[in-house]
Amino acid sequence: MVVEKNHRPRIPALNTKFIVLILVSFGLLISDQKNNYLSILRNSITIALHPIQATVDFPQRLLYWIDNTFSERNELIKENKILQEERLVNLQALQRFDSLVQENIRLREILNASAKLNDNVQIARIISADINPFRHIIVIDKGTQDNLYDGQVIVDTNGVVGQILQTSFLSSHAILISDTDHALPIEVNRNGLRTIAQGNGSYDRLDIPYIPNNADIRVGDLIVTSGLGGKFPAGYPVALIDKVSRNPSQQFAYVSAKPTASLNQIREVMLIDEQ
Amino acid sequence: MSAENQKNSNKLSAFILGLISIILTIVPLPDFLANFKPDWTLLLLIFLSINIPKEFNMGTAFILGILVDVSQGTLLGQHAFASLLVVFLTSKLHLQLRNYPLLQLTAIICLILMMYHFILFWINGVSGISSSIYSYVGPVISGTVLWPIISKLLGTLFLYSTSKEKV
């Protein structure tokens, strides 16, 4: 019997193409994991994807706009009143702040330490948040166009949020402090105990893994950035200790903390420019 | 309609569907659904490789995979690698797969999705990224549930040169 080859669907050059492409993607994987050669490629694809991302974000922005535009007059008046009151309180606090800044500079001069209290701040909006369930990475709407740089620190009004991972021209990817791959140098505000806080993949908890059993740390302690490591400026609030359990059979105490910034509810973030 | 016309119209539909699948991948879902985001691009690729194998191109799987990698911030090549392996399998087996009854095919799609997420899990593990098990299981469940609907919907969009009975 003659096999009628023409009747069978023919798939042209599937194998060759498959092998070439699988090798290419394997090569990409390895070089992307080991070093940063591919950032240009990644950036250009990100720019190409930017219109899609902006389109996807549009309905949400529209809803936000509608909500703002048609909110009740009474509510606006109420909000205005609250804001006025808050402003008065803040102004009063600021009066003391000025004198404290002066005092701090004087003391630092005595100690021969460099004084650096003013940071330039830019505000950015979060475009998309849950892009990847494996990682806590957000995309913000500013990029190298606005002089952002890799490693720039992100905070919100309550504390440290994260740092920039990758900048492209119009947008940037940022990693949150709660990502499992993120650790930041911290100190306990009360007594200056230095250690490291690690993200553990949940938005409302940080692990503090290397606290000896006999260390002076309590529930309710505020932890702030220590400024060691050179990435994060010192003195920004990070989290409040919410659990300390000491087990004598373990080398370290189990300590976890709740970030002061509400990492999964923020819409706007502030970028601190230290360059 | 001539064969050439048909081919072009199928390619156009595939391109538009590819764009839609990328948009769906980028769209944020509410928190309780975030772990259940289906792999839209992969489901599309499986459908195309089974149903229009003549026009299907491995390059499509590679490009869609890279786009997913960039938009999700995963390692460059991770989704491309996994998609290519899956699509190679489905292309090789398309003659069997397209003749299975829907329920049986859906069960096989479930297995294929598991394999896909196992590859992603493996690559994440090798590069030291850990994450909860739900982020791997969720898309398998949602993808399996959505497959019958997706395949019926897409089935109406494409023009087949040979009907299933003749193959």
XYZ file of C-alpha atoms in Angstrom:
442
model
C 0.000 0.000 0.000
C 1.270 3.448 -0.908
C 1.241 5.983 1.880
C -0.443 9.148 0.701
C 1.865 11.726 2.166
C 0.031 14.750 0.795
C -2.990 14.187 2.957
C -1.101 14.499 6.198
C -0.721 17.970 7.653
C 2.904 18.949 7.362
C 4.654 20.977 10.046
C 7.668 22.691 8.511
C 11.006 22.579 10.318
C 9.469 22.191 13.748
C 12.410 20.383 15.238
C 15.232 22.669 14.109
C 13.368 25.805 15.119
C 12.396 24.262 18.448
C 15.955 23.287 19.278
C 17.336 26.703 18.318
C 14.698 28.588 20.321
C 14.968 26.354 23.374
C 18.742 26.894 23.392
C 18.240 30.655 23.011
C 15.798 30.807 25.926
C 18.081 28.647 28.061
C 20.952 31.008 27.255
C 18.777 33.992 28.189
C 17.850 32.313 31.470
C 21.441 31.692 32.475
C 22.776 35.090 31.461
C 19.832 36.880 33.113
C 20.415 35.048 36.367
C 24.170 35.545 36.484
C 24.544 39.174 35.489
C 23.034 42.300 34.104
C 23.920 42.152 30.391
C 20.292 41.861 29.384
C 18.937 45.034 30.968
C 18.985 46.883 27.622
C 16.947 44.132 25.968
C 14.538 44.032 28.876
C 14.203 47.827 28.879
C 13.392 48.032 25.199
C 10.718 45.341 25.498
C 9.316 47.151 28.538
C 9.015 50.359 26.532
C 7.208 48.447 23.792
C 4.797 47.035 26.385
C 4.221 50.423 28.046
C 1.186 51.418 25.887
C -0.528 48.140 26.810
C 0.198 48.670 30.489
C -1.142 52.234 30.324
C -4.293 51.017 28.533
C -4.873 48.352 31.144
C -4.456 50.905 33.906
C -6.870 53.365 32.285
C -10.232 52.022 33.632
C -8.919 52.108 37.190
C -7.694 55.666 36.754
C -11.056 56.615 35.250
C -12.895 55.164 38.264
C -10.599 57.060 40.611
C -11.224 60.272 38.667
C -15.009 59.776 38.686
C -14.900 59.068 42.406
C -12.957 62.275 43.015
C -15.046 64.436 40.725
C -18.457 63.438 41.988
C -17.794 63.069 45.678
C -20.249 64.880 47.903
C -19.735 68.515 48.792
C -20.275 67.745 52.478
C -17.600 65.105 52.404
C -15.179 67.496 50.783
C -15.881 70.131 53.435
C -15.394 67.551 56.161
C -12.157 66.331 54.615
C -10.968 69.912 54.228
C -11.638 70.597 57.873
C -9.719 67.508 58.970
C -6.812 68.456 56.749
C -6.769 72.007 58.137
C -6.615 70.642 61.655
C -3.869 68.226 60.735
C -1.935 71.056 59.134
C -2.108 73.120 62.323
C -0.837 70.214 64.383
C 1.949 69.582 61.871
C 2.952 73.253 61.809
C 3.213 73.238 65.559
C 5.409 70.122 65.389
C 7.525 71.728 62.685
C 8.352 74.712 64.914
C 10.079 72.338 67.242
C 11.578 70.439 64.317
C 13.509 73.510 63.122
C 15.182 73.971 66.450
C 15.829 70.228 66.702
C 17.487 70.244 63.269
C 19.772 73.047 64.398
C 20.568 71.234 67.594
C 21.237 68.024 65.685
C 23.625 69.776 63.289
C 25.480 71.338 66.259
C 25.790 67.987 67.968
C 26.947 66.313 64.784
C 29.599 68.997 64.370
C 30.805 68.217 67.856
C 30.924 64.535 66.910
C 32.609 65.302 63.571
C 29.884 63.450 61.691
C 28.480 64.626 58.369
C 25.013 66.084 58.606
C 22.533 65.025 55.988
C 18.932 65.683 56.795
C 17.437 67.091 53.601
C 16.609 64.616 50.880
C 15.117 65.426 47.507
C 11.808 63.684 47.068
C 9.837 62.793 43.951
C 6.319 61.378 43.933
C 5.373 58.469 41.673
C 2.188 56.539 41.077
C 1.940 52.738 41.129
C 0.823 51.445 37.734
C 0.500 47.776 38.487
C 1.018 45.763 41.602
C 0.370 42.028 41.439
C 2.279 41.424 38.230
C 3.811 38.248 39.559
C 2.502 36.098 42.391
C 6.006 34.788 43.141
C 7.491 38.170 43.873
C 6.470 41.426 45.527
C 7.318 43.718 42.674
C 5.463 46.864 41.655
C 5.663 49.030 38.544
C 5.720 52.813 38.976
C 5.082 55.486 36.383
C 8.483 57.202 36.461
C 11.727 56.099 34.835
C 15.141 57.295 33.707
C 13.304 60.181 32.024
C 12.690 61.566 35.523
C 16.258 60.816 36.686
C 15.397 57.679 38.616
C 18.230 55.217 39.111
C 18.618 51.562 40.109
C 18.648 51.080 43.874
C 16.767 54.312 44.608
C 14.856 54.122 47.886
C 11.048 54.236 47.976
C 9.055 55.306 51.033
C 5.466 56.252 51.740
C 4.146 58.566 54.430
C 4.533 55.885 57.118
C 7.778 54.140 56.340
C 10.101 52.380 53.927
C 8.392 50.616 51.018
C 11.253 49.224 48.957
C 13.811 50.071 46.341
C 14.019 50.372 42.569
C 15.090 47.177 40.869
C 15.157 48.205 37.261
C 14.582 51.514 35.560
C 13.475 51.869 31.985
C 12.689 55.060 30.117
C 9.067 55.605 31.171
C 8.494 53.242 34.076
C 10.421 51.320 36.711
C 10.112 48.010 38.510
C 10.546 48.222 42.263
C 10.970 45.489 44.850
C 9.083 45.742 48.142
C 10.743 45.088 51.495
C 8.328 42.155 51.912
C 9.725 40.236 48.905
C 11.408 36.985 49.900
C 14.589 38.107 48.167
C 14.814 41.412 50.007
C 16.719 42.191 53.182
C 17.527 45.565 54.690
C 19.854 46.683 57.465
C 17.874 47.999 60.436
C 18.309 49.035 64.024
C 15.969 49.095 66.991
C 15.110 52.758 67.570
C 15.027 52.397 71.373
C 18.547 51.041 71.890
C 20.309 50.955 68.528
C 20.499 47.131 68.307
C 21.614 46.473 64.722
C 20.323 43.594 62.623
C 18.683 42.691 59.326
C 15.006 42.459 58.356
C 13.992 39.995 55.664
C 10.816 39.872 53.630
C 8.896 36.610 53.862
C 6.385 36.932 51.048
C 3.526 38.293 53.123
C 2.606 41.974 52.965
C 2.147 42.464 56.683
C 5.157 40.674 58.127
C 8.936 40.933 58.090
C 11.233 38.325 59.591
C 14.117 39.382 61.801
C 16.109 36.178 61.836
C 19.402 36.913 63.583
C 18.440 38.133 67.046
C 20.238 36.285 69.866
C 18.018 34.883 72.604
C 19.316 37.301 75.200
C 19.034 40.463 73.059
C 17.025 43.403 74.356
C 14.082 43.515 71.978
C 10.409 43.804 72.893
C 7.006 43.748 71.255
C 6.137 47.290 70.169
C 9.709 48.408 69.470
C 10.053 50.587 66.391
C 12.739 49.483 63.960
C 14.289 52.040 61.618
C 16.802 51.865 58.780
C 20.339 51.884 60.139
C 21.995 53.359 57.052
C 24.619 50.628 57.074
C 25.159 48.946 53.743
C 24.883 52.308 52.027
C 21.631 51.681 50.151
C 19.020 53.036 52.525
C 19.410 56.399 54.283
C 19.397 56.109 58.072
C 16.425 56.873 60.294
C 13.365 55.962 58.212
C 10.795 53.872 60.104
C 10.468 50.311 58.800
C 8.278 48.221 61.091
C 6.967 47.588 64.578
C 8.003 44.414 66.385
C 4.834 42.368 66.904
C 6.136 38.995 68.037
C 9.134 37.849 70.022
C 9.431 34.251 71.134
C 12.568 32.946 72.791
C 13.294 29.252 72.722
C 16.436 28.273 74.674
C 17.019 25.258 72.432
C 17.335 27.501 69.386
C 20.312 29.677 68.599
C 18.217 32.714 67.684
C 14.938 34.130 68.938
C 11.946 34.132 66.616
C 11.136 37.796 65.946
C 8.680 39.175 63.422
C 7.590 42.734 62.701
C 4.725 44.491 60.975
C 5.784 47.063 58.347
C 4.616 50.590 59.162
C 3.964 51.272 55.479
C 0.793 49.532 54.272
C 2.550 47.767 51.444
C -0.501 46.463 49.590
C -2.691 49.535 49.908
C -0.510 52.347 48.672
C -1.296 54.247 45.494
C 1.427 56.879 45.558
C 5.011 56.454 46.709
C 7.883 58.858 47.334
C 11.322 58.388 45.845
C 14.287 59.680 47.804
C 17.048 61.127 45.656
C 20.436 60.783 47.312
C 22.678 61.373 44.332
C -12.288 30.924 0.255
C -8.826 30.117 -1.060
C -6.216 28.414 1.095
C -3.986 31.508 1.107
C -6.812 33.792 2.244
C -7.713 31.371 4.955
C -4.145 31.207 6.174
C -3.880 34.993 6.353
C -7.148 35.392 8.208
C -6.062 32.726 10.703
C -2.746 34.521 11.207
C -4.509 37.829 11.814
C -6.851 36.260 14.387
C -3.873 34.611 16.085
C -2.031 37.942 16.279
C -5.026 39.770 17.791
C -5.602 36.925 20.246
C -1.939 37.051 21.240
C -2.297 40.754 22.018
C -5.449 40.116 24.052
C -3.761 37.321 26.008
C -0.867 39.655 26.926
C -3.345 42.329 28.063
C -5.181 39.749 30.182
C -1.847 38.716 31.689
C -1.067 42.300 32.694
C -4.538 43.147 34.083
C -4.354 43.098 37.889
C -6.876 40.838 39.646
C -8.370 41.412 43.097
C -6.335 39.918 45.961
C -8.409 36.766 46.493
C -8.141 35.892 42.788
C -4.496 36.865 42.330
C -3.253 33.289 42.753
C -5.795 32.002 40.255
C -4.759 34.053 37.239
C -4.834 31.561 34.315
C -1.890 31.328 31.923
C -3.761 33.038 29.112
C -0.877 32.985 26.653
C -0.152 29.306 27.242
C -3.805 28.303 26.800
C -3.868 30.239 23.526
C -0.636 28.612 22.358
C -1.929 25.121 23.170
C -5.115 25.798 21.251
C -3.254 27.117 18.217
C -0.719 24.287 18.154
C -3.459 21.662 18.294
C -5.961 23.229 15.934
C -4.018 25.130 13.283
C -0.661 23.271 13.292
C 0.123 24.217 9.682
C 0.148 27.930 10.379
C 1.544 27.574 13.888
C 5.085 28.737 14.461
C 7.437 27.990 17.362
C 8.557 31.640 17.198
C 5.114 32.694 18.454
C 5.565 30.661 21.621
C 9.020 32.160 22.160
C 7.894 35.780 21.649
C 4.774 35.453 23.833
C 6.885 33.768 26.522
C 9.437 36.598 26.495
C 6.639 39.199 26.687
C 5.181 37.427 29.713
C 8.640 37.325 31.319
C 9.151 41.044 30.832
C 5.676 42.089 31.948
C 5.808 39.889 35.061
C 9.421 40.637 35.932
C 10.456 36.981 36.024
C 13.805 35.707 34.751
C 14.121 36.468 31.051
C 13.425 33.251 29.160
C 11.636 31.409 31.968
C 8.123 31.418 30.521
C 9.547 31.191 26.982
C 11.428 28.015 27.898
C 8.428 26.384 29.567
C 6.011 27.406 26.784
C 8.330 26.044 24.109
C 8.555 22.643 25.801
C 4.778 22.442 26.263
C 3.998 23.574 22.737
C 6.530 21.161 21.260
C 4.677 18.341 22.959
C 1.222 19.492 21.869
C 2.382 20.113 18.282
C 3.848 16.620 18.080
C 0.661 15.080 19.447
C -1.858 17.370 17.750
C -3.357 14.605 15.617
C -4.296 12.605 18.683
C -5.222 15.562 20.856
C -7.670 17.190 18.421
C -9.664 13.971 18.176
C -10.122 13.447 21.894
C -13.528 14.221 23.390
C -13.569 17.542 25.219
C -13.573 16.038 28.715
C -10.582 13.823 28.032
C -8.709 16.682 26.378
C -9.410 18.890 29.403
C -7.892 16.260 31.688
C -4.783 16.197 29.494
C -4.634 20.018 29.508
C -4.641 19.808 33.309
C -1.592 17.513 33.161
C 0.115 19.801 30.660
C -0.484 22.849 32.901
C 0.994 20.936 35.838
C 4.057 20.169 33.777
C 4.356 23.843 32.768
C 4.195 25.016 36.367
C 6.600 22.330 37.435
C 9.132 23.726 34.942
C 8.546 27.271 36.278
C 8.892 25.953 39.837
C 12.089 24.177 38.938
C 13.642 27.263 37.327
C 12.601 29.390 40.326
C 14.105 26.813 42.653
C 17.422 26.685 40.806
C 17.691 30.471 40.894
C 16.701 30.632 44.568
C 13.258 32.261 44.350
C 10.838 30.690 46.801
C 7.103 31.231 46.839
C 3.910 29.703 48.165
C 2.564 26.529 46.614
C -0.784 28.236 45.875
C 0.777 30.417 43.203
C 1.572 27.231 41.244
C -1.609 25.288 41.920
C -4.035 28.186 41.353
C -3.377 28.720 37.628
C -3.579 24.951 36.984
C -7.077 24.830 38.508
C -8.353 27.974 36.798
C -6.786 26.982 33.478
C -8.407 23.543 33.571
C -11.796 25.020 34.430
C -11.533 27.633 31.692
C -10.208 25.332 28.943
C -13.574 23.981 27.664
C -14.940 27.539 27.421
C -11.813 28.902 25.764
C -11.554 26.084 23.240
C -15.243 26.431 22.280
C -14.907 30.213 21.921
C -11.703 30.087 19.900
C -13.069 27.216 17.805
C -15.636 29.558 16.279
C -12.927 32.081 15.318
C -10.691 29.934 13.150
C -11.288 28.533 9.704
C -10.132 24.976 9.270
C -8.770 23.745 5.969
C -9.655 20.173 6.771
C -12.515 19.242 9.021
C -11.786 16.911 11.899
C -13.491 14.001 10.189
C -11.185 14.100 7.182
C -7.920 14.132 9.104
